[in-house]
Amino acid sequence: MKHGVSQGLILGPLLFLFYINDLPQLVRGIASPILFADDTSFIVSNFNQRTMDKDIDLVLEIAQKWFESNVMLLNYNKTSFMQFSSNIYDQSPDNIQVGIELA
């Protein structure tokens, strides 16, 4: 094992929280980060759909760069996007792609 702690180690969750502690600071102002154990959620809110799309792209880019620089992988199979809207602002984002590498 090159990085990390053994599974089941009692200090594992605490050390993980110390390790990931700077990620929320990077997206603050763009999104509201929510961290619980090894799950991370970002809440992006805006009345303007185009601005929200740009904010989502920016948050995903920041998170991806953070994971890469901290020798972690983002599991794209467990990554989801969920949008809530009122009838007034019922639009889907133009294009959100997570974990898709273009050749």
PDB file of N, CA and C in Angstrom:
ATOM      1  N   MET A   1       0.859  -1.176   0.000  1.00  0.00           N
ATOM      2  CA  MET A   1       0.000   0.000   0.000  1.00  0.00           C
ATOM      3  C   MET A   1       0.904   1.239   0.000  1.00  0.00           C
ATOM      4  N   LYS A   2       0.736   2.084  -1.016  1.00  0.00           N
ATOM      5  CA  LYS A   2       1.567   3.283  -1.136  1.00  0.00           C
ATOM      6  C   LYS A   2       0.962   4.473  -0.392  1.00  0.00           C
ATOM      7  N   HIS A   3      -0.377   4.536  -0.326  1.00  0.00           N
ATOM      8  CA  HIS A   3      -1.067   5.663   0.293  1.00  0.00           C
ATOM      9  C   HIS A   3      -2.213   5.135   1.137  1.00  0.00           C
ATOM     10  N   GLY A   4      -2.568   5.894   2.166  1.00  0.00           N
ATOM     11  CA  GLY A   4      -3.757   5.562   2.938  1.00  0.00           C
ATOM     12  C   GLY A   4      -3.468   4.785   4.202  1.00  0.00           C
ATOM     13  N   VAL A   5      -4.534   4.303   4.801  1.00  0.00           N
ATOM     14  CA  VAL A   5      -4.440   3.514   6.031  1.00  0.00           C
ATOM     15  C   VAL A   5      -5.174   2.197   5.804  1.00  0.00           C
ATOM     16  N   SER A   6      -4.869   1.231   6.612  1.00  0.00           N
ATOM     17  CA  SER A   6      -5.516  -0.069   6.498  1.00  0.00           C
ATOM     18  C   SER A   6      -7.010   0.061   6.767  1.00  0.00           C
ATOM     19  N   GLN A   7      -7.796  -0.709   6.035  1.00  0.00           N
ATOM     20  CA  GLN A   7      -9.241  -0.690   6.223  1.00  0.00           C
ATOM     21  C   GLN A   7      -9.580  -1.194   7.625  1.00  0.00           C
ATOM     22  N   GLY A   8     -10.509  -0.521   8.282  1.00  0.00           N
ATOM     23  CA  GLY A   8     -10.936  -0.916   9.610  1.00  0.00           C
ATOM     24  C   GLY A   8     -10.157  -0.237  10.731  1.00  0.00           C
ATOM     25  N   LEU A   9      -9.106   0.495  10.378  1.00  0.00           N
ATOM     26  CA  LEU A   9      -8.328   1.211  11.392  1.00  0.00           C
ATOM     27  C   LEU A   9      -9.211   2.276  12.024  1.00  0.00           C
ATOM     28  N   ILE A  10      -9.234   2.343  13.327  1.00  0.00           N
ATOM     29  CA  ILE A  10     -10.145   3.255  14.035  1.00  0.00           C
ATOM     30  C   ILE A  10      -9.853   4.718  13.716  1.00  0.00           C
ATOM     31  N   LEU A  11      -8.615   5.034  13.383  1.00  0.00           N
ATOM     32  CA  LEU A  11      -8.267   6.420  13.044  1.00  0.00           C
ATOM     33  C   LEU A  11      -8.575   6.765  11.587  1.00  0.00           C
ATOM     34  N   GLY A  12      -8.952   5.787  10.780  1.00  0.00           N
ATOM     35  CA  GLY A  12      -9.199   6.000   9.354  1.00  0.00           C
ATOM     36  C   GLY A  12     -10.151   7.142   9.043  1.00  0.00           C
ATOM     37  N   PRO A  13     -11.371   7.130   9.602  1.00  0.00           N
ATOM     38  CA  PRO A  13     -12.311   8.216   9.299  1.00  0.00           C
ATOM     39  C   PRO A  13     -11.804   9.601   9.720  1.00  0.00           C
ATOM     40  N   LEU A  14     -11.151   9.680  10.864  1.00  0.00           N
ATOM     41  CA  LEU A  14     -10.636  10.966  11.340  1.00  0.00           C
ATOM     42  C   LEU A  14      -9.516  11.459  10.429  1.00  0.00           C
ATOM     43  N   LEU A  15      -8.615  10.566  10.060  1.00  0.00           N
ATOM     44  CA  LEU A  15      -7.530  10.960   9.165  1.00  0.00           C
ATOM     45  C   LEU A  15      -8.061  11.373   7.798  1.00  0.00           C
ATOM     46  N   PHE A  16      -9.110  10.699   7.327  1.00  0.00           N
ATOM     47  CA  PHE A  16      -9.713  11.069   6.055  1.00  0.00           C
ATOM     48  C   PHE A  16     -10.285  12.488   6.118  1.00  0.00           C
ATOM     49  N   LEU A  17     -10.943  12.822   7.218  1.00  0.00           N
ATOM     50  CA  LEU A  17     -11.504  14.168   7.365  1.00  0.00           C
ATOM     51  C   LEU A  17     -10.411  15.227   7.339  1.00  0.00           C
ATOM     52  N   PHE A  18      -9.279  14.956   7.980  1.00  0.00           N
ATOM     53  CA  PHE A  18      -8.155  15.892   7.920  1.00  0.00           C
ATOM     54  C   PHE A  18      -7.635  16.010   6.490  1.00  0.00           C
ATOM     55  N   TYR A  19      -7.592  14.893   5.801  1.00  0.00           N
ATOM     56  CA  TYR A  19      -7.051  14.842   4.444  1.00  0.00           C
ATOM     57  C   TYR A  19      -7.905  15.638   3.469  1.00  0.00           C
ATOM     58  N   ILE A  20      -9.214  15.544   3.585  1.00  0.00           N
ATOM     59  CA  ILE A  20     -10.133  16.143   2.619  1.00  0.00           C
ATOM     60  C   ILE A  20     -10.609  17.544   3.039  1.00  0.00           C
ATOM     61  N   ASN A  21     -10.141  18.015   4.165  1.00  0.00           N
ATOM     62  CA  ASN A  21     -10.638  19.253   4.770  1.00  0.00           C
ATOM     63  C   ASN A  21     -10.525  20.489   3.884  1.00  0.00           C
ATOM     64  N   ASP A  22      -9.574  20.557   2.967  1.00  0.00           N
ATOM     65  CA  ASP A  22      -9.408  21.762   2.147  1.00  0.00           C
ATOM     66  C   ASP A  22     -10.306  21.792   0.910  1.00  0.00           C
ATOM     67  N   LEU A  23     -10.887  20.662   0.521  1.00  0.00           N
ATOM     68  CA  LEU A  23     -11.751  20.639  -0.670  1.00  0.00           C
ATOM     69  C   LEU A  23     -12.944  21.593  -0.553  1.00  0.00           C
ATOM     70  N   PRO A  24     -13.676  21.622   0.562  1.00  0.00           N
ATOM     71  CA  PRO A  24     -14.824  22.542   0.641  1.00  0.00           C
ATOM     72  C   PRO A  24     -14.432  24.014   0.479  1.00  0.00           C
ATOM     73  N   GLN A  25     -13.240  24.372   0.927  1.00  0.00           N
ATOM     74  CA  GLN A  25     -12.803  25.766   0.810  1.00  0.00           C
ATOM     75  C   GLN A  25     -12.618  26.184  -0.645  1.00  0.00           C
ATOM     76  N   LEU A  26     -12.266  25.244  -1.495  1.00  0.00           N
ATOM     77  CA  LEU A  26     -12.006  25.557  -2.905  1.00  0.00           C
ATOM     78  C   LEU A  26     -13.274  25.886  -3.683  1.00  0.00           C
ATOM     79  N   VAL A  27     -14.406  25.337  -3.272  1.00  0.00           N
ATOM     80  CA  VAL A  27     -15.646  25.555  -4.025  1.00  0.00           C
ATOM     81  C   VAL A  27     -16.602  26.517  -3.336  1.00  0.00           C
ATOM     82  N   ARG A  28     -16.256  26.954  -2.132  1.00  0.00           N
ATOM     83  CA  ARG A  28     -17.130  27.880  -1.410  1.00  0.00           C
ATOM     84  C   ARG A  28     -17.320  29.155  -2.222  1.00  0.00           C
ATOM     85  N   GLY A  29     -18.523  29.647  -2.265  1.00  0.00           N
ATOM     86  CA  GLY A  29     -18.855  30.805  -3.087  1.00  0.00           C
ATOM     87  C   GLY A  29     -19.453  30.391  -4.426  1.00  0.00           C
ATOM     88  N   ILE A  30     -19.126  29.184  -4.875  1.00  0.00           N
ATOM     89  CA  ILE A  30     -19.685  28.652  -6.115  1.00  0.00           C
ATOM     90  C   ILE A  30     -20.745  27.608  -5.784  1.00  0.00           C
ATOM     91  N   ALA A  31     -20.437  26.804  -4.757  1.00  0.00           N
ATOM     92  CA  ALA A  31     -21.327  25.708  -4.365  1.00  0.00           C
ATOM     93  C   ALA A  31     -21.295  25.553  -2.854  1.00  0.00           C
ATOM     94  N   SER A  32     -22.287  24.861  -2.339  1.00  0.00           N
ATOM     95  CA  SER A  32     -22.318  24.520  -0.915  1.00  0.00           C
ATOM     96  C   SER A  32     -21.889  23.061  -0.792  1.00  0.00           C
ATOM     97  N   PRO A  33     -20.678  22.832  -0.273  1.00  0.00           N
ATOM     98  CA  PRO A  33     -20.205  21.455  -0.155  1.00  0.00           C
ATOM     99  C   PRO A  33     -20.774  20.772   1.089  1.00  0.00           C
ATOM    100  N   ILE A  34     -21.074  19.487   0.949  1.00  0.00           N
ATOM    101  CA  ILE A  34     -21.542  18.681   2.068  1.00  0.00           C
ATOM    102  C   ILE A  34     -20.692  17.416   2.086  1.00  0.00           C
ATOM    103  N   LEU A  35     -19.974  17.201   3.192  1.00  0.00           N
ATOM    104  CA  LEU A  35     -19.124  16.030   3.316  1.00  0.00           C
ATOM    105  C   LEU A  35     -19.631  15.166   4.454  1.00  0.00           C
ATOM    106  N   PHE A  36     -19.759  13.876   4.201  1.00  0.00           N
ATOM    107  CA  PHE A  36     -20.131  12.920   5.230  1.00  0.00           C
ATOM    108  C   PHE A  36     -19.331  11.658   4.990  1.00  0.00           C
ATOM    109  N   ALA A  37     -18.478  11.327   5.927  1.00  0.00           N
ATOM    110  CA  ALA A  37     -17.577  10.183   5.794  1.00  0.00           C
ATOM    111  C   ALA A  37     -16.832  10.315   4.470  1.00  0.00           C
ATOM    112  N   ASP A  38     -16.972   9.353   3.555  1.00  0.00           N
ATOM    113  CA  ASP A  38     -16.262   9.457   2.283  1.00  0.00           C
ATOM    114  C   ASP A  38     -17.175   9.876   1.130  1.00  0.00           C
ATOM    115  N   ASP A  39     -18.335  10.437   1.463  1.00  0.00           N
ATOM    116  CA  ASP A  39     -19.255  10.956   0.445  1.00  0.00           C
ATOM    117  C   ASP A  39     -19.166  12.472   0.398  1.00  0.00           C
ATOM    118  N   THR A  40     -19.153  13.004  -0.797  1.00  0.00           N
ATOM    119  CA  THR A  40     -19.086  14.448  -0.989  1.00  0.00           C
ATOM    120  C   THR A  40     -20.207  14.872  -1.923  1.00  0.00           C
ATOM    121  N   SER A  41     -20.932  15.911  -1.549  1.00  0.00           N
ATOM    122  CA  SER A  41     -21.980  16.479  -2.399  1.00  0.00           C
ATOM    123  C   SER A  41     -21.735  17.970  -2.547  1.00  0.00           C
ATOM    124  N   PHE A  42     -22.089  18.491  -3.700  1.00  0.00           N
ATOM    125  CA  PHE A  42     -22.008  19.924  -3.954  1.00  0.00           C
ATOM    126  C   PHE A  42     -23.386  20.403  -4.363  1.00  0.00           C
ATOM    127  N   ILE A  43     -23.889  21.411  -3.683  1.00  0.00           N
ATOM    128  CA  ILE A  43     -25.178  21.999  -4.037  1.00  0.00           C
ATOM    129  C   ILE A  43     -24.904  23.303  -4.770  1.00  0.00           C
ATOM    130  N   VAL A  44     -25.361  23.365  -6.010  1.00  0.00           N
ATOM    131  CA  VAL A  44     -25.195  24.558  -6.840  1.00  0.00           C
ATOM    132  C   VAL A  44     -26.583  25.116  -7.086  1.00  0.00           C
ATOM    133  N   SER A  45     -26.741  26.404  -6.816  1.00  0.00           N
ATOM    134  CA  SER A  45     -28.052  27.023  -6.936  1.00  0.00           C
ATOM    135  C   SER A  45     -27.934  28.358  -7.651  1.00  0.00           C
ATOM    136  N   ASN A  46     -28.842  28.578  -8.601  1.00  0.00           N
ATOM    137  CA  ASN A  46     -28.855  29.847  -9.307  1.00  0.00           C
ATOM    138  C   ASN A  46     -30.164  29.951 -10.080  1.00  0.00           C
ATOM    139  N   PHE A  47     -30.704  31.147 -10.204  1.00  0.00           N
ATOM    140  CA  PHE A  47     -31.916  31.357 -10.982  1.00  0.00           C
ATOM    141  C   PHE A  47     -31.627  31.380 -12.479  1.00  0.00           C
ATOM    142  N   ASN A  48     -30.399  31.706 -12.842  1.00  0.00           N
ATOM    143  CA  ASN A  48     -30.010  31.766 -14.245  1.00  0.00           C
ATOM    144  C   ASN A  48     -29.420  30.420 -14.652  1.00  0.00           C
ATOM    145  N   GLN A  49     -30.058  29.746 -15.600  1.00  0.00           N
ATOM    146  CA  GLN A  49     -29.631  28.397 -15.993  1.00  0.00           C
ATOM    147  C   GLN A  49     -28.222  28.388 -16.568  1.00  0.00           C
ATOM    148  N   ARG A  50     -27.894  29.362 -17.406  1.00  0.00           N
ATOM    149  CA  ARG A  50     -26.557  29.396 -18.010  1.00  0.00           C
ATOM    150  C   ARG A  50     -25.480  29.577 -16.947  1.00  0.00           C
ATOM    151  N   THR A  51     -25.725  30.466 -15.991  1.00  0.00           N
ATOM    152  CA  THR A  51     -24.762  30.672 -14.915  1.00  0.00           C
ATOM    153  C   THR A  51     -24.628  29.416 -14.068  1.00  0.00           C
ATOM    154  N   MET A  52     -25.738  28.746 -13.813  1.00  0.00           N
ATOM    155  CA  MET A  52     -25.690  27.520 -13.030  1.00  0.00           C
ATOM    156  C   MET A  52     -24.906  26.440 -13.778  1.00  0.00           C
ATOM    157  N   ASP A  53     -25.111  26.309 -15.071  1.00  0.00           N
ATOM    158  CA  ASP A  53     -24.356  25.338 -15.866  1.00  0.00           C
ATOM    159  C   ASP A  53     -22.858  25.601 -15.765  1.00  0.00           C
ATOM    160  N   LYS A  54     -22.462  26.869 -15.867  1.00  0.00           N
ATOM    161  CA  LYS A  54     -21.043  27.231 -15.760  1.00  0.00           C
ATOM    162  C   LYS A  54     -20.508  26.921 -14.363  1.00  0.00           C
ATOM    163  N   ASP A  55     -21.316  27.204 -13.339  1.00  0.00           N
ATOM    164  CA  ASP A  55     -20.900  26.911 -11.967  1.00  0.00           C
ATOM    165  C   ASP A  55     -20.720  25.414 -11.748  1.00  0.00           C
ATOM    166  N   ILE A  56     -21.627  24.615 -12.292  1.00  0.00           N
ATOM    167  CA  ILE A  56     -21.520  23.156 -12.167  1.00  0.00           C
ATOM    168  C   ILE A  56     -20.242  22.669 -12.831  1.00  0.00           C
ATOM    169  N   ASP A  57     -19.984  23.139 -14.040  1.00  0.00           N
ATOM    170  CA  ASP A  57     -18.759  22.751 -14.747  1.00  0.00           C
ATOM    171  C   ASP A  57     -17.519  23.143 -13.949  1.00  0.00           C
ATOM    172  N   LEU A  58     -17.523  24.344 -13.376  1.00  0.00           N
ATOM    173  CA  LEU A  58     -16.386  24.830 -12.601  1.00  0.00           C
ATOM    174  C   LEU A  58     -16.168  23.991 -11.341  1.00  0.00           C
ATOM    175  N   VAL A  59     -17.246  23.674 -10.634  1.00  0.00           N
ATOM    176  CA  VAL A  59     -17.131  22.859  -9.419  1.00  0.00           C
ATOM    177  C   VAL A  59     -16.589  21.474  -9.756  1.00  0.00           C
ATOM    178  N   LEU A  60     -17.081  20.877 -10.826  1.00  0.00           N
ATOM    179  CA  LEU A  60     -16.593  19.557 -11.229  1.00  0.00           C
ATOM    180  C   LEU A  60     -15.125  19.605 -11.637  1.00  0.00           C
ATOM    181  N   GLU A  61     -14.732  20.672 -12.306  1.00  0.00           N
ATOM    182  CA  GLU A  61     -13.326  20.831 -12.701  1.00  0.00           C
ATOM    183  C   GLU A  61     -12.437  20.989 -11.473  1.00  0.00           C
ATOM    184  N   ILE A  62     -12.867  21.822 -10.527  1.00  0.00           N
ATOM    185  CA  ILE A  62     -12.100  22.023  -9.292  1.00  0.00           C
ATOM    186  C   ILE A  62     -11.975  20.712  -8.523  1.00  0.00           C
ATOM    187  N   ALA A  63     -13.074  19.994  -8.399  1.00  0.00           N
ATOM    188  CA  ALA A  63     -13.060  18.726  -7.661  1.00  0.00           C
ATOM    189  C   ALA A  63     -12.138  17.728  -8.347  1.00  0.00           C
ATOM    190  N   GLN A  64     -12.228  17.618  -9.669  1.00  0.00           N
ATOM    191  CA  GLN A  64     -11.378  16.677 -10.397  1.00  0.00           C
ATOM    192  C   GLN A  64      -9.902  17.007 -10.192  1.00  0.00           C
ATOM    193  N   LYS A  65      -9.536  18.276 -10.289  1.00  0.00           N
ATOM    194  CA  LYS A  65      -8.146  18.678 -10.093  1.00  0.00           C
ATOM    195  C   LYS A  65      -7.699  18.398  -8.661  1.00  0.00           C
ATOM    196  N   TRP A  66      -8.595  18.629  -7.691  1.00  0.00           N
ATOM    197  CA  TRP A  66      -8.255  18.353  -6.296  1.00  0.00           C
ATOM    198  C   TRP A  66      -7.987  16.868  -6.098  1.00  0.00           C
ATOM    199  N   PHE A  67      -8.872  16.021  -6.643  1.00  0.00           N
ATOM    200  CA  PHE A  67      -8.681  14.578  -6.508  1.00  0.00           C
ATOM    201  C   PHE A  67      -7.359  14.148  -7.137  1.00  0.00           C
ATOM    202  N   GLU A  68      -7.061  14.642  -8.319  1.00  0.00           N
ATOM    203  CA  GLU A  68      -5.813  14.275  -8.991  1.00  0.00           C
ATOM    204  C   GLU A  68      -4.598  14.712  -8.183  1.00  0.00           C
ATOM    205  N   SER A  69      -4.596  15.941  -7.683  1.00  0.00           N
ATOM    206  CA  SER A  69      -3.443  16.452  -6.946  1.00  0.00           C
ATOM    207  C   SER A  69      -3.290  15.804  -5.567  1.00  0.00           C
ATOM    208  N   ASN A  70      -4.337  15.164  -5.059  1.00  0.00           N
ATOM    209  CA  ASN A  70      -4.279  14.495  -3.764  1.00  0.00           C
ATOM    210  C   ASN A  70      -4.244  12.971  -3.891  1.00  0.00           C
ATOM    211  N   VAL A  71      -3.870  12.514  -5.074  1.00  0.00           N
ATOM    212  CA  VAL A  71      -3.686  11.091  -5.352  1.00  0.00           C
ATOM    213  C   VAL A  71      -4.943  10.292  -4.988  1.00  0.00           C
ATOM    214  N   MET A  72      -6.087  10.809  -5.406  1.00  0.00           N
ATOM    215  CA  MET A  72      -7.352  10.120  -5.185  1.00  0.00           C
ATOM    216  C   MET A  72      -8.071   9.998  -6.521  1.00  0.00           C
ATOM    217  N   LEU A  73      -8.996   9.074  -6.589  1.00  0.00           N
ATOM    218  CA  LEU A  73      -9.788   8.888  -7.795  1.00  0.00           C
ATOM    219  C   LEU A  73     -11.246   9.195  -7.511  1.00  0.00           C
ATOM    220  N   LEU A  74     -11.876   9.854  -8.439  1.00  0.00           N
ATOM    221  CA  LEU A  74     -13.305  10.098  -8.372  1.00  0.00           C
ATOM    222  C   LEU A  74     -13.991   8.934  -9.071  1.00  0.00           C
ATOM    223  N   ASN A  75     -14.840   8.219  -8.350  1.00  0.00           N
ATOM    224  CA  ASN A  75     -15.525   7.064  -8.926  1.00  0.00           C
ATOM    225  C   ASN A  75     -16.714   7.564  -9.738  1.00  0.00           C
ATOM    226  N   TYR A  76     -16.542   7.616 -11.054  1.00  0.00           N
ATOM    227  CA  TYR A  76     -17.576   8.147 -11.929  1.00  0.00           C
ATOM    228  C   TYR A  76     -18.809   7.252 -11.969  1.00  0.00           C
ATOM    229  N   ASN A  77     -18.650   5.981 -11.681  1.00  0.00           N
ATOM    230  CA  ASN A  77     -19.806   5.083 -11.645  1.00  0.00           C
ATOM    231  C   ASN A  77     -20.727   5.377 -10.461  1.00  0.00           C
ATOM    232  N   LYS A  78     -20.196   6.043  -9.447  1.00  0.00           N
ATOM    233  CA  LYS A  78     -21.003   6.391  -8.280  1.00  0.00           C
ATOM    234  C   LYS A  78     -21.310   7.883  -8.227  1.00  0.00           C
ATOM    235  N   THR A  79     -20.991   8.594  -9.301  1.00  0.00           N
ATOM    236  CA  THR A  79     -21.220  10.034  -9.355  1.00  0.00           C
ATOM    237  C   THR A  79     -22.554  10.304 -10.038  1.00  0.00           C
ATOM    238  N   SER A  80     -23.371  11.131  -9.403  1.00  0.00           N
ATOM    239  CA  SER A  80     -24.703  11.423  -9.937  1.00  0.00           C
ATOM    240  C   SER A  80     -24.937  12.921  -9.988  1.00  0.00           C
ATOM    241  N   PHE A  81     -25.868  13.303 -10.841  1.00  0.00           N
ATOM    242  CA  PHE A  81     -26.313  14.688 -10.947  1.00  0.00           C
ATOM    243  C   PHE A  81     -27.826  14.684 -10.768  1.00  0.00           C
ATOM    244  N   MET A  82     -28.310  15.584  -9.937  1.00  0.00           N
ATOM    245  CA  MET A  82     -29.752  15.687  -9.709  1.00  0.00           C
ATOM    246  C   MET A  82     -30.127  17.164  -9.755  1.00  0.00           C
ATOM    247  N   GLN A  83     -31.163  17.474 -10.493  1.00  0.00           N
ATOM    248  CA  GLN A  83     -31.603  18.863 -10.605  1.00  0.00           C
ATOM    249  C   GLN A  83     -33.016  19.004 -10.077  1.00  0.00           C
ATOM    250  N   PHE A  84     -33.208  20.035  -9.265  1.00  0.00           N
ATOM    251  CA  PHE A  84     -34.534  20.397  -8.779  1.00  0.00           C
ATOM    252  C   PHE A  84     -34.862  21.761  -9.338  1.00  0.00           C
ATOM    253  N   SER A  85     -36.102  21.935  -9.767  1.00  0.00           N
ATOM    254  CA  SER A  85     -36.509  23.242 -10.276  1.00  0.00           C
ATOM    255  C   SER A  85     -37.993  23.433 -10.064  1.00  0.00           C
ATOM    256  N   SER A  86     -38.390  24.697 -10.104  1.00  0.00           N
ATOM    257  CA  SER A  86     -39.813  25.008 -10.041  1.00  0.00           C
ATOM    258  C   SER A  86     -40.363  25.012 -11.465  1.00  0.00           C
ATOM    259  N   ASN A  87     -41.646  25.114 -11.596  1.00  0.00           N
ATOM    260  CA  ASN A  87     -42.249  25.152 -12.935  1.00  0.00           C
ATOM    261  C   ASN A  87     -41.785  26.363 -13.735  1.00  0.00           C
ATOM    262  N   ILE A  88     -41.478  27.445 -13.040  1.00  0.00           N
ATOM    263  CA  ILE A  88     -41.050  28.669 -13.716  1.00  0.00           C
ATOM    264  C   ILE A  88     -39.684  28.471 -14.368  1.00  0.00           C
ATOM    265  N   TYR A  89     -38.778  27.775 -13.679  1.00  0.00           N
ATOM    266  CA  TYR A  89     -37.410  27.610 -14.155  1.00  0.00           C
ATOM    267  C   TYR A  89     -37.146  26.170 -14.573  1.00  0.00           C
ATOM    268  N   ASP A  90     -38.101  25.543 -15.186  1.00  0.00           N
ATOM    269  CA  ASP A  90     -37.970  24.136 -15.534  1.00  0.00           C
ATOM    270  C   ASP A  90     -37.159  23.976 -16.816  1.00  0.00           C
ATOM    271  N   GLN A  91     -35.853  23.878 -16.664  1.00  0.00           N
ATOM    272  CA  GLN A  91     -34.957  23.657 -17.790  1.00  0.00           C
ATOM    273  C   GLN A  91     -33.920  22.633 -17.369  1.00  0.00           C
ATOM    274  N   SER A  92     -33.455  21.888 -18.320  1.00  0.00           N
ATOM    275  CA  SER A  92     -32.372  20.955 -18.059  1.00  0.00           C
ATOM    276  C   SER A  92     -31.075  21.619 -18.469  1.00  0.00           C
ATOM    277  N   PRO A  93     -29.979  21.244 -17.818  1.00  0.00           N
ATOM    278  CA  PRO A  93     -28.692  21.817 -18.200  1.00  0.00           C
ATOM    279  C   PRO A  93     -28.362  21.480 -19.653  1.00  0.00           C
ATOM    280  N   ASP A  94     -27.608  22.363 -20.290  1.00  0.00           N
ATOM    281  CA  ASP A  94     -27.242  22.154 -21.688  1.00  0.00           C
ATOM    282  C   ASP A  94     -26.445  20.864 -21.863  1.00  0.00           C
ATOM    283  N   ASN A  95     -25.353  20.732 -21.103  1.00  0.00           N
ATOM    284  CA  ASN A  95     -24.480  19.587 -21.306  1.00  0.00           C
ATOM    285  C   ASN A  95     -23.599  19.416 -20.071  1.00  0.00           C
ATOM    286  N   ILE A  96     -23.823  18.363 -19.319  1.00  0.00           N
ATOM    287  CA  ILE A  96     -22.989  18.073 -18.168  1.00  0.00           C
ATOM    288  C   ILE A  96     -22.382  16.700 -18.386  1.00  0.00           C
ATOM    289  N   GLN A  97     -21.063  16.654 -18.422  1.00  0.00           N
ATOM    290  CA  GLN A  97     -20.365  15.392 -18.624  1.00  0.00           C
ATOM    291  C   GLN A  97     -19.366  15.218 -17.503  1.00  0.00           C
ATOM    292  N   VAL A  98     -19.481  14.123 -16.795  1.00  0.00           N
ATOM    293  CA  VAL A  98     -18.577  13.841 -15.685  1.00  0.00           C
ATOM    294  C   VAL A  98     -17.787  12.599 -16.034  1.00  0.00           C
ATOM    295  N   GLY A  99     -16.475  12.725 -16.014  1.00  0.00           N
ATOM    296  CA  GLY A  99     -15.621  11.568 -16.206  1.00  0.00           C
ATOM    297  C   GLY A  99     -15.553  11.040 -17.613  1.00  0.00           C
ATOM    298  N   ILE A 100     -15.877  11.871 -18.576  1.00  0.00           N
ATOM    299  CA  ILE A 100     -15.818  11.435 -19.963  1.00  0.00           C
ATOM    300  C   ILE A 100     -14.558  12.022 -20.586  1.00  0.00           C
ATOM    301  N   GLU A 101     -13.679  11.147 -21.007  1.00  0.00           N
ATOM    302  CA  GLU A 101     -12.455  11.602 -21.644  1.00  0.00           C
ATOM    303  C   GLU A 101     -12.660  11.583 -23.149  1.00  0.00           C
ATOM    304  N   LEU A 102     -12.407  12.708 -23.757  1.00  0.00           N
ATOM    305  CA  LEU A 102     -12.543  12.810 -25.213  1.00  0.00           C
ATOM    306  C   LEU A 102     -11.236  12.434 -25.870  1.00  0.00           C
ATOM    307  N   ALA A 103     -11.301  11.636 -26.897  1.00  0.00           N
ATOM    308  CA  ALA A 103     -10.071  11.191 -27.583  1.00  0.00           C
ATOM    309  C   ALA A 103      -9.590  12.236 -28.565  1.00  0.00           C
TER     310      ALA A 103
END
